PDB file of C-alpha atoms in Angstrom:
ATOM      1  CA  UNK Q  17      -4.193 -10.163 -15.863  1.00 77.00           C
ATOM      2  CA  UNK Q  18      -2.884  -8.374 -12.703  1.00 85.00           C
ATOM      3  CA  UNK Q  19      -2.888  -4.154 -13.191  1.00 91.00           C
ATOM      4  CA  UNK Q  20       0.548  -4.346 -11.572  1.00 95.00           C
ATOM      5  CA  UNK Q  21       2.383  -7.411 -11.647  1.00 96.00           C
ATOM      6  CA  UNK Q  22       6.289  -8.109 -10.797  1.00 96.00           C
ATOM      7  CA  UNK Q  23       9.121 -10.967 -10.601  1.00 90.00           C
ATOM      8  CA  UNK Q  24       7.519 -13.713  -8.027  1.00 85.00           C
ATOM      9  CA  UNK Q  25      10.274 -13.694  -6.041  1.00 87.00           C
ATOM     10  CA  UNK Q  26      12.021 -14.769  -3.296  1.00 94.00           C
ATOM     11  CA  UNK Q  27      15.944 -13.390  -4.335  1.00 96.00           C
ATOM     12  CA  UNK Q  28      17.886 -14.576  -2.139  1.00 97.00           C
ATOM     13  CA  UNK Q  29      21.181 -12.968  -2.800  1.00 97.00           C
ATOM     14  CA  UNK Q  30      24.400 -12.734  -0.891  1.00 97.00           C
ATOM     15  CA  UNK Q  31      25.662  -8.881   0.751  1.00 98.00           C
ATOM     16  CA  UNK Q  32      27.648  -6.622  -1.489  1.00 98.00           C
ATOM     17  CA  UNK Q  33      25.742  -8.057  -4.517  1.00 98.00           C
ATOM     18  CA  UNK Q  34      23.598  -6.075  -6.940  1.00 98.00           C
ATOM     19  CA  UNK Q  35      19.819  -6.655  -7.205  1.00 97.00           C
ATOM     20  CA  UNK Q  36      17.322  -5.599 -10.018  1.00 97.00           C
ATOM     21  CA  UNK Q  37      13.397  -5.924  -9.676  1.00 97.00           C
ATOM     22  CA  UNK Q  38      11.530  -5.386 -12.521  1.00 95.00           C
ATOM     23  CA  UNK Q  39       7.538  -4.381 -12.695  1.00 96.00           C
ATOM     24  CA  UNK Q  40       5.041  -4.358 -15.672  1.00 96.00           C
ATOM     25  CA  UNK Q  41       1.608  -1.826 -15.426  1.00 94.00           C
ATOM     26  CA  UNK Q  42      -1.370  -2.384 -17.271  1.00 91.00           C
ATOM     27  CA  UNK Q  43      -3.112   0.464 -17.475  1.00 85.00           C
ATOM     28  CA  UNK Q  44      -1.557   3.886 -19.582  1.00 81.00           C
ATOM     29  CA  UNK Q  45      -3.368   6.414 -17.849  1.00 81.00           C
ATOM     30  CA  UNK Q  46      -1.326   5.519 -14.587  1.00 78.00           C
ATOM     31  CA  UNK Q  47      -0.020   8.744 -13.743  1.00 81.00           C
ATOM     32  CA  UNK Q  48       3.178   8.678 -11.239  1.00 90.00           C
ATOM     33  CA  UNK Q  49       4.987   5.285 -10.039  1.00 93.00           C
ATOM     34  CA  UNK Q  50       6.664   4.324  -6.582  1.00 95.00           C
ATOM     35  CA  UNK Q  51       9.215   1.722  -5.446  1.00 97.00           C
ATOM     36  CA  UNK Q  52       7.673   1.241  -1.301  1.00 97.00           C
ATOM     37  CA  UNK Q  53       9.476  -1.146   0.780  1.00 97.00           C
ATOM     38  CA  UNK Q  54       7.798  -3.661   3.220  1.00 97.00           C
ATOM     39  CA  UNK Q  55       9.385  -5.383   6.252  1.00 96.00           C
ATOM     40  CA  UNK Q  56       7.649  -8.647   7.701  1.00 93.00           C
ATOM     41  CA  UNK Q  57       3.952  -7.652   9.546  1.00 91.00           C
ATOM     42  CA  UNK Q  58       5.024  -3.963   8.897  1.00 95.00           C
ATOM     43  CA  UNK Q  59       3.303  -0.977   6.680  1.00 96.00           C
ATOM     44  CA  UNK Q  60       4.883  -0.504   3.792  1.00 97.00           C
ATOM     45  CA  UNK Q  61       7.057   2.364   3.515  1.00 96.00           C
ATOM     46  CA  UNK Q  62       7.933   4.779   0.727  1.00 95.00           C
ATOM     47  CA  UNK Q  63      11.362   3.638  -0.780  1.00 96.00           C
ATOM     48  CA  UNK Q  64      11.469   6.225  -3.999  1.00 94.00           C
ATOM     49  CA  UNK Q  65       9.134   7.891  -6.748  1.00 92.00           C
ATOM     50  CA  UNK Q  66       9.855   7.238 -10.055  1.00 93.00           C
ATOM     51  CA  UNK Q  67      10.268   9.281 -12.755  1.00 85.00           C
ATOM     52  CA  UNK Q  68      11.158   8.840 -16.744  1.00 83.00           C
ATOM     53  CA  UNK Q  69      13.919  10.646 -16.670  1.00 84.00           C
ATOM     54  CA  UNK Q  70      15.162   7.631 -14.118  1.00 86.00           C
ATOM     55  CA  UNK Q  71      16.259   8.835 -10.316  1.00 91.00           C
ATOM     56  CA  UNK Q  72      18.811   7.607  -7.808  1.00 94.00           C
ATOM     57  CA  UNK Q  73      18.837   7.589  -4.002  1.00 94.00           C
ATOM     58  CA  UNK Q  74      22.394   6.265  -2.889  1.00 96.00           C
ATOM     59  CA  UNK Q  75      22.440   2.553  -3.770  1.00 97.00           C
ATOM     60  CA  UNK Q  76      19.327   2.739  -5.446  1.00 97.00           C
ATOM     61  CA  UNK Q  77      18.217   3.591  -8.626  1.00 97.00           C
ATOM     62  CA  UNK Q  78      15.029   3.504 -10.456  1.00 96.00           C
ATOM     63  CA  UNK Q  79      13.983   3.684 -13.769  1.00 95.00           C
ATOM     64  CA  UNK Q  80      10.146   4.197 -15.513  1.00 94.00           C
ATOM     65  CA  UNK Q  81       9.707   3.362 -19.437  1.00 92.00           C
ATOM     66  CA  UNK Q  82       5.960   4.540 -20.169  1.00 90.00           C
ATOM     67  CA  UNK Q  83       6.078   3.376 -23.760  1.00 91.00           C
ATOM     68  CA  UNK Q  84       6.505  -0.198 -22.266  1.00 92.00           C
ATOM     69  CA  UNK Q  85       4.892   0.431 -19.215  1.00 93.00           C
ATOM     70  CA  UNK Q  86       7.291  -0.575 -17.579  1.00 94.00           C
ATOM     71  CA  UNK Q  87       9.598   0.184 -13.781  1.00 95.00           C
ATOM     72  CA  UNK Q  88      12.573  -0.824 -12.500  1.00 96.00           C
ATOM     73  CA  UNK Q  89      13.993  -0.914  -9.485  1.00 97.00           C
ATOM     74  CA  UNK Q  90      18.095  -1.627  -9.143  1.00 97.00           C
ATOM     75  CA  UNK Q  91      19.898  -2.455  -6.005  1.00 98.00           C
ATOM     76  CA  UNK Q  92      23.633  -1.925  -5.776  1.00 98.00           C
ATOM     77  CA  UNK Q  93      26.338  -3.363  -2.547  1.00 98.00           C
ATOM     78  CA  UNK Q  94      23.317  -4.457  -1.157  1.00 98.00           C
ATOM     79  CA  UNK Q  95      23.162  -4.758   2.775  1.00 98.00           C
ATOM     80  CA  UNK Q  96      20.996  -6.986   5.598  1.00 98.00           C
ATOM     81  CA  UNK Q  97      19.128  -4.641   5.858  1.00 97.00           C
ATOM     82  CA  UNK Q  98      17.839  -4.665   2.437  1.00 98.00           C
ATOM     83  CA  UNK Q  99      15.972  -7.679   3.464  1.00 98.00           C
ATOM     84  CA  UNK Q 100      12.705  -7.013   3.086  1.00 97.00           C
ATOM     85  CA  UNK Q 101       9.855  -7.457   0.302  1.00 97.00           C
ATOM     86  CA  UNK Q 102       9.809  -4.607  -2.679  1.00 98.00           C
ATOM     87  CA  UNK Q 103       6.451  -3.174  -3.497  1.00 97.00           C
ATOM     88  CA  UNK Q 104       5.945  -1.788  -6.919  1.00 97.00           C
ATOM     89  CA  UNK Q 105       2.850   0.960  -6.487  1.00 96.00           C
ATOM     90  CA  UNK Q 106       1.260   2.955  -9.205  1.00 94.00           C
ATOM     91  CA  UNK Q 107      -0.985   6.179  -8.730  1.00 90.00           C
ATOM     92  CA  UNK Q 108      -4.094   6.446 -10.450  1.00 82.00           C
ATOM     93  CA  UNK Q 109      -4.194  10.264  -9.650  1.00 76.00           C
ATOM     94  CA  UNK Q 110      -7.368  10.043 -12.364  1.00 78.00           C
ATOM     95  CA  UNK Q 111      -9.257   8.160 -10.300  1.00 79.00           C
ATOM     96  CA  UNK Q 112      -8.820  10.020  -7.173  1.00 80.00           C
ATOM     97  CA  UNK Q 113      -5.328   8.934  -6.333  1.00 85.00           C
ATOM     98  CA  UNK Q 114      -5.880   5.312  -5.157  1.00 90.00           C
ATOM     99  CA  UNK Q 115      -2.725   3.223  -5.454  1.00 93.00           C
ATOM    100  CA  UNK Q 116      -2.123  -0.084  -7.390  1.00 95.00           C
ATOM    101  CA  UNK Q 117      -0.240  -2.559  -6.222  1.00 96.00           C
ATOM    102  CA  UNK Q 118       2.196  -5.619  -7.221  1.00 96.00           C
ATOM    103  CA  UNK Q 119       2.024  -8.465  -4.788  1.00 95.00           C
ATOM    104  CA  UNK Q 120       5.354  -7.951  -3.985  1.00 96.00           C
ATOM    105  CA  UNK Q 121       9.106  -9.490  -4.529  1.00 96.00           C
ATOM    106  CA  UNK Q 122      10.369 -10.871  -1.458  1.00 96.00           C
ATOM    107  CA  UNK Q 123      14.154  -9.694  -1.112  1.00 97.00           C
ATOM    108  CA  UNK Q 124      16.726 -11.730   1.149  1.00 97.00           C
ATOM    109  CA  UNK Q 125      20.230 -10.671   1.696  1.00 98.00           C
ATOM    110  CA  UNK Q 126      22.466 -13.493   3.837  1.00 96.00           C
ATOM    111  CA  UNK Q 127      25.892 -12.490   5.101  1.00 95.00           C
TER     112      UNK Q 127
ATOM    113  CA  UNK O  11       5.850  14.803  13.152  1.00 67.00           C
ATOM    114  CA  UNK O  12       3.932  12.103  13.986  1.00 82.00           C
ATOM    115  CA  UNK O  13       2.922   9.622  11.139  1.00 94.00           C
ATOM    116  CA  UNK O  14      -0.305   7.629  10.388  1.00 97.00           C
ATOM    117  CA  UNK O  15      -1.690   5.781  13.557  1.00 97.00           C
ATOM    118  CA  UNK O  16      -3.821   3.152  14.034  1.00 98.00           C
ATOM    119  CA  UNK O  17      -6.018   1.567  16.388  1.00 98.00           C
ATOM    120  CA  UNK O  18      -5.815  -1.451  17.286  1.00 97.00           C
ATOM    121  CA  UNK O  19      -3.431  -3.020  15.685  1.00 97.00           C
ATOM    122  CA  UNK O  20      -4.791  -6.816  16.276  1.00 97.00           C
ATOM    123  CA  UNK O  21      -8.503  -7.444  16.922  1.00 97.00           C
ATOM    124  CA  UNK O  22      -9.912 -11.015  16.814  1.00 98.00           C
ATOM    125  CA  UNK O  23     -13.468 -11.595  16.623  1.00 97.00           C
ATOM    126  CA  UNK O  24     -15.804 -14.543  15.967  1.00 97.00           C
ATOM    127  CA  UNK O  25     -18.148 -14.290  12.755  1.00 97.00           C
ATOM    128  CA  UNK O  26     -21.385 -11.950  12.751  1.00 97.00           C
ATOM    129  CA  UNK O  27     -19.816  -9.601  15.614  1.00 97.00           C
ATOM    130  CA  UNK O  28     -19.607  -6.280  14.671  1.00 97.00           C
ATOM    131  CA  UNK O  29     -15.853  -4.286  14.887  1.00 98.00           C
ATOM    132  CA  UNK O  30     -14.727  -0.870  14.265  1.00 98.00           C
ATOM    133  CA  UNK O  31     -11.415   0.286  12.916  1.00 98.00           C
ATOM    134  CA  UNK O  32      -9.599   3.884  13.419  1.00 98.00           C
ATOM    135  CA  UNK O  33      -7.321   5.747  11.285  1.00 98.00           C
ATOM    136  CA  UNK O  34      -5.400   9.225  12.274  1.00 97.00           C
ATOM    137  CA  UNK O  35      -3.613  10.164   9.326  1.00 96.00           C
ATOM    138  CA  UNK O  36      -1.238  12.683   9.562  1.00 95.00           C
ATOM    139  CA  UNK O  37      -2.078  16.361  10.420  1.00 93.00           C
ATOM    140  CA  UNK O  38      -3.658  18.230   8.097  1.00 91.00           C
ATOM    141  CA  UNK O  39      -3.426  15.354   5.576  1.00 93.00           C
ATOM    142  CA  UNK O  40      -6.619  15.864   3.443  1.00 93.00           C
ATOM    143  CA  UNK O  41      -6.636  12.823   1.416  1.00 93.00           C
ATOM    144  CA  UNK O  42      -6.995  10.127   3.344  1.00 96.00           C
ATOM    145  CA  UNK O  43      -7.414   6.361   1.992  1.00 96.00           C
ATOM    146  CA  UNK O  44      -8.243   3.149   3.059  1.00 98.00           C
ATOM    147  CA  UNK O  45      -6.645  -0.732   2.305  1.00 98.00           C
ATOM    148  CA  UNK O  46      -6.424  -4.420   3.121  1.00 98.00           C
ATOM    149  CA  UNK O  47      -4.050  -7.067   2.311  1.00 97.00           C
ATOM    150  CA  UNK O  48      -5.986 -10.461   2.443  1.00 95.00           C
ATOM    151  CA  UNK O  49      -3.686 -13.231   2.922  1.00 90.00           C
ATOM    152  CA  UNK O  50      -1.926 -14.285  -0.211  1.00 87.00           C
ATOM    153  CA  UNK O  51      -2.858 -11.080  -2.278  1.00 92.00           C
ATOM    154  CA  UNK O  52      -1.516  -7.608  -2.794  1.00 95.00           C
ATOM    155  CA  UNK O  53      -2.818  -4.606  -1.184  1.00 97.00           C
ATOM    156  CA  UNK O  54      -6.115  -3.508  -2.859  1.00 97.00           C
ATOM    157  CA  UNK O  55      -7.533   0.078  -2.372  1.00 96.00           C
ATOM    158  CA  UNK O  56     -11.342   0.076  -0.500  1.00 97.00           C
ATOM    159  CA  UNK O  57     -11.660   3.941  -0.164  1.00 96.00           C
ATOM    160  CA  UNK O  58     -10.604   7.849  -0.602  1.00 95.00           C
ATOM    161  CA  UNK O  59     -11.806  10.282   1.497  1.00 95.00           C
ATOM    162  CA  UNK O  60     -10.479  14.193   0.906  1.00 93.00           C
ATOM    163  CA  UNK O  61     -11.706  16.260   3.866  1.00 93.00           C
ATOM    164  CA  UNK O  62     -14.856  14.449   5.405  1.00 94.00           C
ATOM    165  CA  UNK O  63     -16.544  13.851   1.798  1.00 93.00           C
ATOM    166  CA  UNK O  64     -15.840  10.108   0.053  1.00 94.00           C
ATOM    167  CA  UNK O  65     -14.639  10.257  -3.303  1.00 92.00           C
ATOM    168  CA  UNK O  66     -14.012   7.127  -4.231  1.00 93.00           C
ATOM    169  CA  UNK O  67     -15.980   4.226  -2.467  1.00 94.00           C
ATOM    170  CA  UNK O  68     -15.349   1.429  -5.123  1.00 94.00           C
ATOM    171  CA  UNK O  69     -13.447  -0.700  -3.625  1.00 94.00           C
ATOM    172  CA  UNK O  70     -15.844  -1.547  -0.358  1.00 96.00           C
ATOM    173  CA  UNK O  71     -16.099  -5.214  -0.757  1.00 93.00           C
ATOM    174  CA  UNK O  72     -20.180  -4.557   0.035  1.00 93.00           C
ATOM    175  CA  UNK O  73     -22.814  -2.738   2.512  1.00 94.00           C
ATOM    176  CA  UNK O  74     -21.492  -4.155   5.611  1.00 96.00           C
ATOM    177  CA  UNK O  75     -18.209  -2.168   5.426  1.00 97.00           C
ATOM    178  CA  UNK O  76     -18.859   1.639   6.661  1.00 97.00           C
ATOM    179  CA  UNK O  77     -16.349   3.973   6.484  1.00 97.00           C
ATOM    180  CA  UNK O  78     -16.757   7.560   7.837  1.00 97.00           C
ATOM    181  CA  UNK O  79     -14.168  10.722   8.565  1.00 96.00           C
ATOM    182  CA  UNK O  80     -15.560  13.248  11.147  1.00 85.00           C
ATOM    183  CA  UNK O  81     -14.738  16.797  10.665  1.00 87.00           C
ATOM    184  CA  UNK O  82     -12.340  15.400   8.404  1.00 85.00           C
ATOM    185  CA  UNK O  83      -9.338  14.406  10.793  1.00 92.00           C
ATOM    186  CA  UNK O  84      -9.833  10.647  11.634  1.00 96.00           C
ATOM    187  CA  UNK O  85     -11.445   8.211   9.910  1.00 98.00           C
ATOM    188  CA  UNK O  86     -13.414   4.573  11.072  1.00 98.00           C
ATOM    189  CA  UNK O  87     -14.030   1.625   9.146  1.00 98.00           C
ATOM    190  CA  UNK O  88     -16.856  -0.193  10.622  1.00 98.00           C
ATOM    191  CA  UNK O  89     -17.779  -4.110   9.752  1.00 97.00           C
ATOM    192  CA  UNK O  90     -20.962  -5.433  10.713  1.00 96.00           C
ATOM    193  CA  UNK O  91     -21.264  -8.338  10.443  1.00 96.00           C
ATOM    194  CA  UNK O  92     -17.712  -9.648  10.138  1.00 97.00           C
ATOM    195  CA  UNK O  93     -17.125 -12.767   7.750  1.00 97.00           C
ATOM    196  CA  UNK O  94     -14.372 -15.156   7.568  1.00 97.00           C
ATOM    197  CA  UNK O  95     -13.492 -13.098   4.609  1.00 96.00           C
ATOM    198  CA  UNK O  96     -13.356 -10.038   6.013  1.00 97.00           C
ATOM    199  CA  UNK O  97      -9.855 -11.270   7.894  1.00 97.00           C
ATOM    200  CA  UNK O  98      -6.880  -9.694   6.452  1.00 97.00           C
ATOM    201  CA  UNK O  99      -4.598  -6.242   7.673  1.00 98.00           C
ATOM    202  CA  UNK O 100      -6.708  -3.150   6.775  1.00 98.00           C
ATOM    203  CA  UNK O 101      -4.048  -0.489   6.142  1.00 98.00           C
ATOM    204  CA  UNK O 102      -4.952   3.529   6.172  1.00 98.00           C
ATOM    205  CA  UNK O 103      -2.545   5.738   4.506  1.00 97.00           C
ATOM    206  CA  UNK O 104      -2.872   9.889   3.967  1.00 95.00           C
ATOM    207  CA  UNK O 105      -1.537  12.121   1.682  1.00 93.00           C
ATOM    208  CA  UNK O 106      -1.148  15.972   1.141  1.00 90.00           C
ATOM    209  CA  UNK O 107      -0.724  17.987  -1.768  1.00 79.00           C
ATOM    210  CA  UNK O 108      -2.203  16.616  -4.764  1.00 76.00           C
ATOM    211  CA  UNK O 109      -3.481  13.098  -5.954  1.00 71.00           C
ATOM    212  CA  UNK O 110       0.053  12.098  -7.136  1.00 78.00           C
ATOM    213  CA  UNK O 111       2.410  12.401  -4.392  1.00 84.00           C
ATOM    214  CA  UNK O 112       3.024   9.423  -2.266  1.00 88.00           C
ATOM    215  CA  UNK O 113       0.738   8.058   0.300  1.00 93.00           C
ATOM    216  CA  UNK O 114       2.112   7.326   4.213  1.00 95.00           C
ATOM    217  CA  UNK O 115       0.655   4.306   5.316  1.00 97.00           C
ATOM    218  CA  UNK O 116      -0.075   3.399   9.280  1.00 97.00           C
ATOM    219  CA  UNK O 117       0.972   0.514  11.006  1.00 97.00           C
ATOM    220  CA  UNK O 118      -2.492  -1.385  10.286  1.00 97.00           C
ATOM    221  CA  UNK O 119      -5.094  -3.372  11.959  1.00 98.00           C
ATOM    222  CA  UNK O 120      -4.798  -7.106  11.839  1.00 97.00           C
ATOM    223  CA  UNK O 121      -8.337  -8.479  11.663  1.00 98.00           C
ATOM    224  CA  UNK O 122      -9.236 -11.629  12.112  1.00 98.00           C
ATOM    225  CA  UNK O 123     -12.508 -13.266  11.716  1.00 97.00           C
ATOM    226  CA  UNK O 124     -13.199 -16.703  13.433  1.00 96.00           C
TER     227      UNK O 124
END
C-alpha cells in the first residue's frame, strides 16, 4: 500500500466548474500536510498547507481529517490555468522533515 | 529572492559514466533535501542535509550515489557509475525554519542514462 495515495486521475473538467481531489495517508505520525501544484516538466510548487481546522486561499480550499487520515483539496470557478497535475505531500517532520508524496492527479480544464 | 537553482537541468550520459548534480537552495536555507521522480512513480525522498551534516541518508538507492553540501550552502549529488535506472528528474528542494514548513523545490536535473 502506497504511504500517500490519491484519485488516479486525469479530470478533465470544463472552466467555471468546481473540482475536488481527495488524498488518503498511511502513516499517523505524519505531522503537517500540503496541496503542491505541478505543471508539465516543471518543479512542483507549493499550492497551500493544510490544516484541521480547514484553510482557504481564494478559489481554493482545503481540508485535513487526522482521525481518517485523510486531505482534501476543493477547486471552485476553476480556470485554464488550473491545468496542471495536484500533488498531495505529507511532512514527516519526525523523521527529519522528508516529504511523502501521492503520484499525483492530473487536472485538465478545456474552455 | 532568488529560489532553488539547479545545474544542469538535462544531462544525458551512456551507462557506467560517472555525472555530478548541483543544488543551490535558497539563502540561508539550512535544510536542504534531495529527490527523484523515476518515470511512472511519485517523487521519493533520497536525502536531508541541515547545514553541511546528513541527517537522513535513507533513501540513497545504494553506494554509488554521493551526496555532499560544502560549508553548508550548495549541495552535489554524484553517480558513479550511472545505470539505466538511475534515469529519472532528481529534484532538490530547501527549507527554513523548522522540519514542518514547506519545502521550495528547484527546477531539477533531467538525467538520463543510455
Amino acid at each position: 500500500r502506497k504511504e500517500v495515495e490519491q484519485d488516479p486521475g486525469p479530470f478533465n473538467v470544463p472552466e467555471g466548474a468546481t473540482v475536488a481531489f481527495n488524498c488518503t495517508y498511511s502513516n499517523s505520525a505524519s505531522q503537517s500536510f500540503f496541496w503542491y501544484r505541478q505543471d508539465c516538466r516543471k518543479e512542483p510548487k507549493l499550492l497551500m498547507s493544510v490544516y484541521s481546522s480547514g484553510n482557504e486561499d481564494g478559489r481554493f480550499t482545503a481540508q485535513l481529517n487526522r482521525a481518517s487520515q485523510y486531505i482534501s483539496l476543493l477547486i471552485r470557478d476553476s480556470k485554464l490555468s488550473d491545468s496542471a497535475t495536484y500533488l498531495c505531500v505529507v511532512n514527516m517532520a519526525n523523521q527529519g522533515g522528508k516529504l511523502i508524496f501521492g503520484q499525483g492527479t492530473e487536472l485538465s480544464v478545456k474552455p | 529572492e532568488a529560489g532553488v537553482t539547479q545545474f544542469p537541468s538535462h544531462s544525458v550520459i551512456e551507462k557506467g559514466q560517472t555525472v555530478t548534480l548541483r543544488c543551490d537552495p535558497i539563502s540561508g536555507h539550512d535544510n536542504l533535501y534531495w529527490y527523484r521522480r523515476v518515470m511512472g512513480k511519485e517523487i521519493k525522498f533520497l536525502l536531508h542535509f541541515v547545514k553541511e551534516s546528513k541527517q537522513d541518508e535513507s533513501g540513497m538507492p545504494n553506494n554509488r550515489f554521493l551526496a555532499e553540501r560544502t560549508g553548508g550552502t550548495y549541495s552535489t549529488l554524484k553517480v558513479q557509475p550511472a545505470e539505466l535506472e538511475d534515469s529519472g528528474v532528481y529534484f532538490c528542494a530547501s527549507s527554513q525554519g523548522g522540519l514542518r514548513v514547506a519545502q521550495y523545490f528547484g527546477p531539477g536535473t533531467r538525467l538520463t542514462v543510455l
